[in-house]
PDB file of C-alpha atoms in Angstrom:
ATOM      1  CA  MET A1173      23.559  -7.538  13.806  1.00 42.00           C
ATOM      2  CA  THR A1174      20.677  -7.160  11.352  1.00 59.00           C
ATOM      3  CA  SER A1175      19.936  -3.597  10.261  1.00 73.00           C
ATOM      4  CA  THR A1176      16.549  -2.134  11.216  1.00 86.00           C
ATOM      5  CA  SER A1177      16.406  -0.233   7.918  1.00 96.00           C
ATOM      6  CA  PHE A1178      15.942  -1.606   4.434  1.00 98.00           C
ATOM      7  CA  THR A1179      14.287  -0.799   1.108  1.00 98.00           C
ATOM      8  CA  ALA A1180      10.882  -2.312   0.330  1.00 98.00           C
ATOM      9  CA  ALA A1181       9.148  -2.353  -3.040  1.00 99.00           C
ATOM     10  CA  CYS A1182       5.651  -2.906  -4.382  1.00 99.00           C
ATOM     11  CA  VAL A1183       5.193  -4.311  -7.876  1.00 98.00           C
ATOM     12  CA  GLN A1184       2.017  -2.940  -9.450  1.00 98.00           C
ATOM     13  CA  MET A1185       0.610  -5.177 -12.206  1.00 98.00           C
ATOM     14  CA  ARG A1186      -2.196  -5.459 -14.714  1.00 98.00           C
ATOM     15  CA  SER A1187      -2.484  -9.234 -14.777  1.00 98.00           C
ATOM     16  CA  THR A1188      -4.091 -10.861 -17.793  1.00 97.00           C
ATOM     17  CA  ARG A1189      -5.575 -14.283 -18.530  1.00 96.00           C
ATOM     18  CA  ASP A1190      -2.132 -15.505 -19.681  1.00 97.00           C
ATOM     19  CA  GLN A1191      -0.280 -16.911 -16.671  1.00 97.00           C
ATOM     20  CA  ALA A1192       3.057 -17.206 -18.463  1.00 98.00           C
ATOM     21  CA  GLN A1193       2.869 -13.544 -19.488  1.00 98.00           C
ATOM     22  CA  ASN A1194       1.948 -12.514 -15.946  1.00 98.00           C
ATOM     23  CA  ARG A1195       4.866 -14.531 -14.566  1.00 98.00           C
ATOM     24  CA  ASP A1196       7.276 -12.860 -16.959  1.00 98.00           C
ATOM     25  CA  ASP A1197       5.904  -9.373 -16.208  1.00 98.00           C
ATOM     26  CA  ALA A1198       6.200  -9.979 -12.472  1.00 98.00           C
ATOM     27  CA  ILE A1199       9.758 -11.310 -12.752  1.00 98.00           C
ATOM     28  CA  ARG A1200      10.823  -8.328 -14.864  1.00 98.00           C
ATOM     29  CA  MET A1201       9.543  -5.857 -12.254  1.00 98.00           C
ATOM     30  CA  ILE A1202      10.897  -7.899  -9.330  1.00 98.00           C
ATOM     31  CA  ARG A1203      14.335  -7.704 -10.935  1.00 98.00           C
ATOM     32  CA  GLU A1204      13.861  -3.967 -11.466  1.00 98.00           C
ATOM     33  CA  ALA A1205      13.021  -3.518  -7.781  1.00 98.00           C
ATOM     34  CA  ALA A1206      15.973  -5.632  -6.646  1.00 98.00           C
ATOM     35  CA  THR A1207      18.344  -3.732  -8.922  1.00 98.00           C
ATOM     36  CA  ALA A1208      17.105  -0.509  -7.277  1.00 98.00           C
ATOM     37  CA  GLY A1209      18.095  -1.926  -3.884  1.00 98.00           C
ATOM     38  CA  ALA A1210      14.904  -3.542  -2.583  1.00 98.00           C
ATOM     39  CA  LEU A1211      15.471  -6.457  -0.202  1.00 98.00           C
ATOM     40  CA  PHE A1212      11.733  -7.025   0.323  1.00 98.00           C
ATOM     41  CA  VAL A1213       9.476  -7.064  -2.744  1.00 98.00           C
ATOM     42  CA  GLN A1214       5.724  -7.594  -2.846  1.00 99.00           C
ATOM     43  CA  THR A1215       3.460  -8.402  -5.798  1.00 98.00           C
ATOM     44  CA  PRO A1216      -0.328  -7.870  -5.830  1.00 98.00           C
ATOM     45  CA  GLU A1217      -3.280 -10.151  -5.245  1.00 98.00           C
ATOM     46  CA  MET A1218      -3.980 -12.449  -8.212  1.00 97.00           C
ATOM     47  CA  THR A1219      -0.449 -12.079  -9.537  1.00 98.00           C
ATOM     48  CA  ASN A1220      -0.841 -15.148 -11.715  1.00 98.00           C
ATOM     49  CA  LEU A1221      -4.294 -14.575 -13.187  1.00 96.00           C
ATOM     50  CA  VAL A1222      -7.144 -12.070 -13.179  1.00 95.00           C
ATOM     51  CA  GLU A1223     -10.121 -14.097 -14.364  1.00 92.00           C
ATOM     52  CA  ARG A1224     -13.715 -13.355 -13.473  1.00 86.00           C
ATOM     53  CA  SER A1225     -15.115 -16.622 -14.861  1.00 89.00           C
ATOM     54  CA  THR A1226     -15.054 -19.391 -12.267  1.00 89.00           C
ATOM     55  CA  THR A1227     -15.228 -22.011 -15.015  1.00 90.00           C
ATOM     56  CA  ARG A1228     -12.248 -20.631 -16.929  1.00 92.00           C
ATOM     57  CA  LEU A1229     -10.203 -20.165 -13.778  1.00 91.00           C
ATOM     58  CA  ARG A1230     -10.775 -23.730 -12.603  1.00 92.00           C
ATOM     59  CA  GLU A1231      -9.713 -25.008 -16.023  1.00 93.00           C
ATOM     60  CA  VAL A1232      -6.259 -23.431 -15.879  1.00 95.00           C
ATOM     61  CA  VAL A1233      -5.264 -23.114 -12.231  1.00 95.00           C
ATOM     62  CA  GLU A1234      -2.758 -25.658 -10.901  1.00 96.00           C
ATOM     63  CA  ALA A1235      -1.632 -27.107  -7.581  1.00 97.00           C
ATOM     64  CA  GLU A1236       1.538 -25.796  -5.916  1.00 96.00           C
ATOM     65  CA  ASP A1237       3.813 -28.509  -7.268  1.00 96.00           C
ATOM     66  CA  ARG A1238       2.858 -27.712 -10.902  1.00 96.00           C
ATOM     67  CA  HIS A1239       2.305 -23.970 -10.596  1.00 98.00           C
ATOM     68  CA  ILE A1240       4.420 -22.210 -13.256  1.00 98.00           C
ATOM     69  CA  VAL A1241       4.040 -18.769 -11.672  1.00 98.00           C
ATOM     70  CA  LEU A1242       4.971 -19.928  -8.172  1.00 98.00           C
ATOM     71  CA  ALA A1243       7.990 -21.780  -9.552  1.00 98.00           C
ATOM     72  CA  GLY A1244       9.126 -18.784 -11.586  1.00 98.00           C
ATOM     73  CA  LEU A1245       8.791 -16.316  -8.722  1.00 98.00           C
ATOM     74  CA  ARG A1246      10.570 -18.624  -6.286  1.00 98.00           C
ATOM     75  CA  GLU A1247      13.486 -18.741  -8.713  1.00 98.00           C
ATOM     76  CA  ALA A1248      13.447 -14.936  -9.037  1.00 98.00           C
ATOM     77  CA  ALA A1249      13.715 -14.579  -5.247  1.00 98.00           C
ATOM     78  CA  ARG A1250      16.590 -17.063  -5.149  1.00 98.00           C
ATOM     79  CA  GLU A1251      18.353 -15.404  -8.071  1.00 98.00           C
ATOM     80  CA  ARG A1252      18.215 -11.928  -6.510  1.00 98.00           C
ATOM     81  CA  LYS A1253      18.525 -13.134  -2.886  1.00 98.00           C
ATOM     82  CA  ILE A1254      15.493 -11.164  -1.721  1.00 98.00           C
ATOM     83  CA  TRP A1255      12.450 -11.758   0.430  1.00 98.00           C
ATOM     84  CA  LEU A1256       9.527 -11.973  -1.974  1.00 98.00           C
ATOM     85  CA  HIS A1257       5.945 -11.631  -0.795  1.00 98.00           C
ATOM     86  CA  ILE A1258       3.693 -12.982  -3.536  1.00 98.00           C
ATOM     87  CA  GLY A1259       0.483 -11.056  -2.815  1.00 98.00           C
ATOM     88  CA  SER A1260      -1.619 -14.000  -3.892  1.00 98.00           C
ATOM     89  CA  LEU A1261      -1.988 -16.751  -6.462  1.00 98.00           C
ATOM     90  CA  SER A1262      -4.978 -18.832  -7.460  1.00 97.00           C
ATOM     91  CA  VAL A1263      -3.921 -22.322  -6.364  1.00 97.00           C
ATOM     92  CA  LYS A1264      -5.728 -25.638  -6.668  1.00 95.00           C
ATOM     93  CA  VAL A1265      -6.107 -27.406  -3.323  1.00 92.00           C
ATOM     94  CA  GLY A1266      -7.727 -30.770  -3.909  1.00 86.00           C
ATOM     95  CA  GLU A1267     -11.058 -30.026  -5.595  1.00 84.00           C
ATOM     96  CA  LYS A1268     -11.065 -26.446  -4.317  1.00 89.00           C
ATOM     97  CA  VAL A1269      -9.200 -23.234  -5.161  1.00 93.00           C
ATOM     98  CA  ALA A1270      -7.410 -21.032  -2.632  1.00 95.00           C
ATOM     99  CA  ASN A1271      -6.565 -17.348  -2.937  1.00 96.00           C
ATOM    100  CA  ARG A1272      -3.150 -17.828  -1.345  1.00 98.00           C
ATOM    101  CA  ALA A1273      -0.286 -15.527  -0.424  1.00 98.00           C
ATOM    102  CA  TYR A1274       3.292 -16.789  -0.170  1.00 98.00           C
ATOM    103  CA  MET A1275       6.387 -15.474   1.536  1.00 98.00           C
ATOM    104  CA  ILE A1276       9.489 -16.673  -0.276  1.00 98.00           C
ATOM    105  CA  ASP A1277      12.912 -16.460   1.381  1.00 98.00           C
ATOM    106  CA  PRO A1278      16.191 -15.551  -0.379  1.00 98.00           C
ATOM    107  CA  LYS A1279      16.893 -19.227  -1.039  1.00 98.00           C
ATOM    108  CA  GLY A1280      13.634 -19.553  -2.961  1.00 98.00           C
ATOM    109  CA  GLN A1281      11.967 -21.588  -0.228  1.00 98.00           C
ATOM    110  CA  ILE A1282       8.370 -21.076   0.916  1.00 98.00           C
ATOM    111  CA  ALA A1283       8.591 -19.465   4.362  1.00 98.00           C
ATOM    112  CA  ALA A1284       4.832 -18.976   4.884  1.00 98.00           C
ATOM    113  CA  ARG A1285       1.423 -19.355   3.295  1.00 98.00           C
ATOM    114  CA  TYR A1286      -1.777 -17.425   3.966  1.00 98.00           C
ATOM    115  CA  ASP A1287      -5.240 -18.107   2.515  1.00 97.00           C
ATOM    116  CA  LYS A1288      -7.517 -15.077   2.265  1.00 96.00           C
ATOM    117  CA  ILE A1289     -10.011 -15.197   5.144  1.00 96.00           C
ATOM    118  CA  HIS A1290     -12.614 -12.608   4.146  1.00 90.00           C
ATOM    119  CA  LEU A1291     -14.091 -13.281   0.706  1.00 83.00           C
ATOM    120  CA  PHE A1292     -15.434 -10.410  -1.400  1.00 76.00           C
ATOM    121  CA  ASP A1293     -19.174 -11.084  -1.778  1.00 71.00           C
ATOM    122  CA  VAL A1294     -20.727  -7.677  -2.455  1.00 70.00           C
ATOM    123  CA  ASP A1295     -23.206  -5.749  -4.593  1.00 79.00           C
ATOM    124  CA  LEU A1296     -21.794  -2.323  -5.411  1.00 74.00           C
ATOM    125  CA  PRO A1297     -23.860   0.809  -6.152  1.00 76.00           C
ATOM    126  CA  ASN A1298     -22.703   0.915  -9.802  1.00 71.00           C
ATOM    127  CA  GLY A1299     -24.184  -2.534 -10.429  1.00 69.00           C
ATOM    128  CA  GLU A1300     -20.993  -4.554 -10.025  1.00 70.00           C
ATOM    129  CA  LYS A1301     -21.604  -7.878  -8.291  1.00 70.00           C
ATOM    130  CA  TRP A1302     -18.820 -10.006  -6.855  1.00 68.00           C
ATOM    131  CA  ARG A1303     -19.083 -13.492  -5.365  1.00 75.00           C
ATOM    132  CA  GLU A1304     -15.568 -14.558  -4.489  1.00 83.00           C
ATOM    133  CA  SER A1305     -16.919 -17.436  -2.422  1.00 78.00           C
ATOM    134  CA  ALA A1306     -18.242 -19.009  -5.632  1.00 77.00           C
ATOM    135  CA  THR A1307     -14.639 -19.552  -6.735  1.00 85.00           C
ATOM    136  CA  TYR A1308     -12.485 -19.678  -3.634  1.00 88.00           C
ATOM    137  CA  THR A1309     -12.536 -21.401  -0.292  1.00 89.00           C
ATOM    138  CA  GLY A1310     -11.662 -19.049   2.562  1.00 91.00           C
ATOM    139  CA  GLY A1311      -8.810 -19.383   5.001  1.00 92.00           C
ATOM    140  CA  GLU A1312      -9.283 -19.847   8.729  1.00 92.00           C
ATOM    141  CA  SER A1313      -6.278 -18.290  10.460  1.00 95.00           C
ATOM    142  CA  ALA A1314      -4.090 -15.208  10.311  1.00 96.00           C
ATOM    143  CA  ALA A1315      -0.377 -15.516   9.632  1.00 98.00           C
ATOM    144  CA  VAL A1316       2.779 -13.701  10.655  1.00 98.00           C
ATOM    145  CA  VAL A1317       6.183 -14.640   9.259  1.00 98.00           C
ATOM    146  CA  GLU A1318       9.668 -13.980  10.590  1.00 98.00           C
ATOM    147  CA  THR A1319      12.051 -11.957   8.423  1.00 97.00           C
ATOM    148  CA  PRO A1320      15.476 -10.474   9.249  1.00 97.00           C
ATOM    149  CA  TRP A1321      13.789  -7.178  10.110  1.00 97.00           C
ATOM    150  CA  GLY A1322      10.896  -8.460  12.207  1.00 97.00           C
ATOM    151  CA  LEU A1323       7.526 -10.148  11.854  1.00 98.00           C
ATOM    152  CA  VAL A1324       5.341  -9.425   8.832  1.00 98.00           C
ATOM    153  CA  GLY A1325       1.566  -9.879   9.067  1.00 98.00           C
ATOM    154  CA  LEU A1326      -0.110 -11.274   5.948  1.00 98.00           C
ATOM    155  CA  SER A1327      -3.541 -10.432   4.564  1.00 98.00           C
ATOM    156  CA  ILE A1328      -5.188  -9.973   1.164  1.00 97.00           C
ATOM    157  CA  CYS A1329      -7.377  -7.198  -0.279  1.00 95.00           C
ATOM    158  CA  TYR A1330     -10.880  -7.317   1.304  1.00 93.00           C
ATOM    159  CA  ASP A1331      -9.267  -8.305   4.616  1.00 97.00           C
ATOM    160  CA  ILE A1332      -8.287  -4.620   4.959  1.00 97.00           C
ATOM    161  CA  ARG A1333     -11.850  -3.814   6.071  1.00 96.00           C
ATOM    162  CA  PHE A1334     -11.582  -6.014   9.163  1.00 96.00           C
ATOM    163  CA  PRO A1335      -9.314  -4.216  11.663  1.00 97.00           C
ATOM    164  CA  TYR A1336      -9.349  -7.004  14.253  1.00 96.00           C
ATOM    165  CA  LEU A1337      -7.228  -9.127  11.893  1.00 97.00           C
ATOM    166  CA  TYR A1338      -4.417  -6.562  11.914  1.00 98.00           C
ATOM    167  CA  ARG A1339      -4.642  -5.981  15.656  1.00 97.00           C
ATOM    168  CA  ALA A1340      -4.292  -9.737  16.193  1.00 97.00           C
ATOM    169  CA  GLU A1341      -1.196  -9.766  13.981  1.00 98.00           C
ATOM    170  CA  ALA A1342       0.267  -6.710  15.733  1.00 97.00           C
ATOM    171  CA  GLU A1343      -0.363  -8.303  19.122  1.00 96.00           C
ATOM    172  CA  ALA A1344       1.450 -11.388  17.818  1.00 97.00           C
ATOM    173  CA  GLY A1345       4.477  -9.172  17.187  1.00 97.00           C
ATOM    174  CA  ALA A1346       4.058  -7.931  13.593  1.00 98.00           C
ATOM    175  CA  VAL A1347       5.815  -4.632  12.874  1.00 98.00           C
ATOM    176  CA  MET A1348       4.908  -4.663   9.178  1.00 98.00           C
ATOM    177  CA  LEU A1349       1.393  -5.361   7.895  1.00 98.00           C
ATOM    178  CA  THR A1350       0.334  -6.080   4.332  1.00 98.00           C
ATOM    179  CA  ALA A1351      -2.783  -6.070   2.166  1.00 98.00           C
ATOM    180  CA  PRO A1352      -1.846  -6.744  -1.477  1.00 98.00           C
ATOM    181  CA  ALA A1353      -4.972  -6.245  -3.519  1.00 98.00           C
ATOM    182  CA  CYS A1354      -7.066  -6.347  -6.653  1.00 95.00           C
ATOM    183  CA  PHE A1355      -9.289  -3.479  -5.432  1.00 95.00           C
ATOM    184  CA  THR A1356     -12.109  -2.349  -7.701  1.00 92.00           C
ATOM    185  CA  ARG A1357     -11.762   1.163  -9.066  1.00 93.00           C
ATOM    186  CA  GLN A1358     -15.018   2.284  -7.442  1.00 90.00           C
ATOM    187  CA  THR A1359     -14.158   1.131  -3.926  1.00 93.00           C
ATOM    188  CA  GLY A1360     -10.522   2.099  -4.305  1.00 95.00           C
ATOM    189  CA  GLU A1361     -11.327   5.707  -5.141  1.00 96.00           C
ATOM    190  CA  ALA A1362     -13.506   5.904  -2.031  1.00 96.00           C
ATOM    191  CA  HIS A1363     -11.615   3.873   0.562  1.00 97.00           C
ATOM    192  CA  TRP A1364      -8.185   2.494  -0.438  1.00 98.00           C
ATOM    193  CA  GLN A1365      -5.806   5.049   1.010  1.00 98.00           C
ATOM    194  CA  VAL A1366      -7.809   5.827   4.139  1.00 98.00           C
ATOM    195  CA  LEU A1367      -8.044   2.111   5.021  1.00 98.00           C
ATOM    196  CA  GLN A1368      -4.318   1.584   4.501  1.00 98.00           C
ATOM    197  CA  ARG A1369      -3.422   4.588   6.643  1.00 98.00           C
ATOM    198  CA  ALA A1370      -5.936   3.617   9.323  1.00 98.00           C
ATOM    199  CA  ARG A1371      -4.511   0.108   9.732  1.00 98.00           C
ATOM    200  CA  ALA A1372      -0.992   1.565   9.997  1.00 98.00           C
ATOM    201  CA  ILE A1373      -2.013   4.205  12.551  1.00 98.00           C
ATOM    202  CA  GLU A1374      -4.142   1.855  14.679  1.00 97.00           C
ATOM    203  CA  ASN A1375      -1.309  -0.611  15.087  1.00 98.00           C
ATOM    204  CA  GLY A1376       1.780   1.604  14.915  1.00 98.00           C
ATOM    205  CA  ALA A1377       3.073  -0.530  12.056  1.00 98.00           C
ATOM    206  CA  PHE A1378       4.213  -0.166   8.472  1.00 98.00           C
ATOM    207  CA  MET A1379       1.592  -0.984   5.845  1.00 98.00           C
ATOM    208  CA  ILE A1380       2.866  -2.376   2.525  1.00 98.00           C
ATOM    209  CA  SER A1381       0.275  -3.114  -0.166  1.00 98.00           C
ATOM    210  CA  ALA A1382       0.886  -3.793  -3.852  1.00 98.00           C
ATOM    211  CA  ALA A1383      -2.120  -3.613  -6.175  1.00 98.00           C
ATOM    212  CA  GLN A1384      -3.516  -4.483  -9.570  1.00 98.00           C
ATOM    213  CA  ALA A1385      -4.183  -1.480 -11.818  1.00 98.00           C
ATOM    214  CA  GLY A1386      -6.255  -0.677 -14.895  1.00 97.00           C
ATOM    215  CA  THR A1387      -8.730  -2.440 -17.174  1.00 96.00           C
ATOM    216  CA  HIS A1388      -8.165  -6.192 -17.356  1.00 96.00           C
ATOM    217  CA  GLU A1389      -9.003  -8.743 -20.030  1.00 93.00           C
ATOM    218  CA  ASP A1390     -11.936 -10.062 -17.997  1.00 89.00           C
ATOM    219  CA  GLY A1391     -13.494  -6.579 -18.006  1.00 89.00           C
ATOM    220  CA  ARG A1392     -12.862  -5.536 -14.416  1.00 90.00           C
ATOM    221  CA  GLU A1393     -11.300  -2.190 -13.542  1.00 95.00           C
ATOM    222  CA  THR A1394      -8.846  -2.094 -10.674  1.00 97.00           C
ATOM    223  CA  TYR A1395      -7.693   0.966  -8.786  1.00 98.00           C
ATOM    224  CA  GLY A1396      -3.928   0.588  -8.538  1.00 98.00           C
ATOM    225  CA  HIS A1397      -2.252   3.060  -6.148  1.00 98.00           C
ATOM    226  CA  SER A1398       0.088   0.516  -4.542  1.00 98.00           C
ATOM    227  CA  ILE A1399       1.117   2.115  -1.282  1.00 98.00           C
ATOM    228  CA  ILE A1400       3.658   2.072   1.545  1.00 99.00           C
ATOM    229  CA  VAL A1401       2.634   3.825   4.780  1.00 98.00           C
ATOM    230  CA  ASP A1402       4.718   4.409   7.899  1.00 98.00           C
ATOM    231  CA  PRO A1403       3.502   3.771  11.486  1.00 98.00           C
ATOM    232  CA  TRP A1404       2.481   7.420  11.926  1.00 98.00           C
ATOM    233  CA  GLY A1405       0.229   7.225   8.877  1.00 98.00           C
ATOM    234  CA  ARG A1406       2.547   9.058   6.486  1.00 98.00           C
ATOM    235  CA  VAL A1407       2.448   7.864   2.877  1.00 98.00           C
ATOM    236  CA  LEU A1408       6.042   7.056   1.925  1.00 98.00           C
ATOM    237  CA  ALA A1409       5.311   5.965  -1.644  1.00 98.00           C
ATOM    238  CA  GLU A1410       2.199   5.599  -3.790  1.00 98.00           C
ATOM    239  CA  ALA A1411       1.773   4.506  -7.397  1.00 98.00           C
ATOM    240  CA  GLN A1412      -0.868   5.821  -9.769  1.00 97.00           C
ATOM    241  CA  ALA A1413      -2.895   3.798 -12.284  1.00 96.00           C
ATOM    242  CA  GLU A1414      -0.214   2.147 -14.429  1.00 97.00           C
ATOM    243  CA  PRO A1415       1.946  -0.955 -13.832  1.00 98.00           C
ATOM    244  CA  GLY A1416       5.346  -0.255 -12.315  1.00 98.00           C
ATOM    245  CA  VAL A1417       7.451  -0.320  -9.167  1.00 98.00           C
ATOM    246  CA  ILE A1418       7.448   1.904  -6.088  1.00 98.00           C
ATOM    247  CA  LEU A1419      10.100   1.860  -3.383  1.00 98.00           C
ATOM    248  CA  ALA A1420      10.454   3.238   0.136  1.00 98.00           C
ATOM    249  CA  GLU A1421      12.971   3.091   2.947  1.00 98.00           C
ATOM    250  CA  ILE A1422      11.603   1.174   5.938  1.00 98.00           C
ATOM    251  CA  ASP A1423      13.025   2.337   9.274  1.00 98.00           C
ATOM    252  CA  LEU A1424      11.681   0.005  11.934  1.00 97.00           C
ATOM    253  CA  ALA A1425      12.737   2.369  14.720  1.00 97.00           C
ATOM    254  CA  LEU A1426       9.592   4.288  13.741  1.00 98.00           C
ATOM    255  CA  VAL A1427       7.423   1.403  14.995  1.00 98.00           C
ATOM    256  CA  ALA A1428       8.662   1.698  18.584  1.00 96.00           C
ATOM    257  CA  ASP A1429       8.432   5.476  18.342  1.00 97.00           C
ATOM    258  CA  ALA A1430       4.793   5.440  17.171  1.00 97.00           C
ATOM    259  CA  ARG A1431       3.764   2.839  19.733  1.00 97.00           C
ATOM    260  CA  GLN A1432       5.389   4.854  22.507  1.00 96.00           C
ATOM    261  CA  ARG A1433       3.749   8.109  21.444  1.00 96.00           C
ATOM    262  CA  ILE A1434       0.249   6.602  21.187  1.00 94.00           C
ATOM    263  CA  PRO A1435       0.289   3.352  23.229  1.00 94.00           C
ATOM    264  CA  THR A1436      -2.943   1.838  21.939  1.00 92.00           C
ATOM    265  CA  MET A1437      -1.390  -1.623  22.047  1.00 89.00           C
ATOM    266  CA  GLN A1438      -1.080  -1.272  25.819  1.00 89.00           C
ATOM    267  CA  HIS A1439      -4.502   0.301  26.245  1.00 92.00           C
ATOM    268  CA  THR A1440      -6.516  -2.314  24.347  1.00 89.00           C
ATOM    269  CA  LYS A1441      -9.243  -3.779  26.566  1.00 88.00           C
ATOM    270  CA  PRO A1442     -12.063  -6.273  26.127  1.00 86.00           C
ATOM    271  CA  THR A1443     -15.194  -4.224  25.510  1.00 88.00           C
ATOM    272  CA  PRO A1444     -18.517  -5.613  26.718  1.00 93.00           C
ATOM    273  CA  VAL A1445     -21.570  -3.962  25.170  1.00 92.00           C
ATOM    274  CA  THR A1446     -24.629  -2.901  27.127  1.00 92.00           C
ATOM    275  CA  ALA A1447     -27.725  -2.687  24.949  1.00 90.00           C
ATOM    276  CA  TYR A1448     -30.396  -0.211  26.061  1.00 91.00           C
ATOM    277  CA  ARG A1449     -33.756  -0.936  24.500  1.00 84.00           C
ATOM    278  CA  ALA A1450     -36.622   1.498  24.511  1.00 77.00           C
ATOM    279  CA  GLU A1451     -40.184   0.476  25.295  1.00 74.00           C
ATOM    280  CA  LYS A1452     -42.382   0.350  22.211  1.00 70.00           C
ATOM    281  CA  SER A1453     -44.601   3.154  23.552  1.00 69.00           C
ATOM    282  CA  ARG A1454     -41.589   5.467  23.698  1.00 66.00           C
ATOM    283  CA  LEU A1455     -40.555   4.618  20.130  1.00 64.00           C
ATOM    284  CA  ASP A1456     -44.109   5.207  18.891  1.00 73.00           C
ATOM    285  CA  ALA A1457     -44.180   8.578  20.631  1.00 71.00           C
ATOM    286  CA  ALA A1458     -40.972   9.634  18.907  1.00 63.00           C
ATOM    287  CA  GLU A1459     -42.634   9.095  15.537  1.00 62.00           C
TER     288      GLU A1459
END
């Protein structure tokens, strides 16, 4: 009988423009996590490459069958016999590029893929402008993947702001949810932890999210604070602003307990909206 408890780890990185270096850094920390007892290890979004220039990225990114980072991390999972969730890689798909997550099984095989659905196209108050859609093509469907401990729901970074995605995954049976990220420092300071805790609480599920951290070669600043949250919203482990590994014990009995205490999964209902519109004369009078 498979145990309902295991150790999970988040690998926090500061990925550069050098994919071979990023691969080696990730493998070193994956081994560190496995040595510490982790059976499930997650790396952050953009594990292979943090590159703001669309032109430069397209010049170096490769398809799956020639991807040196994917190959190296698959071998690391096989070597240590762990489940490895690669938060995301830039991957060439025909003439396009996907921001793609992978779940790798202990034999080094690809168990699941997920392409980021919600692309980060924003203008931030500090003047930062991001147009992820200029580089990546978005995914079209959510993904849950079977592991020995239960279903894991996949997502990436900006997806965390769209709660319906996580509810759909929870309704599909996910007991662990994920949002590995390359969160900007500005938005991370304001929203990162509260969003992670909210998704866990809303769905009575564990939230496991590895992150990029620090100032990168392309000039961006990322927030770090990789985090593991239990189904009651308690933070089990949280990193700070430097690369490294965090670990936490995952007890899946807590999922059933949280969902029994606050049965929102059972109480979810379709919600029609009635719009009440005032006559123009009434709006004018209010002015």
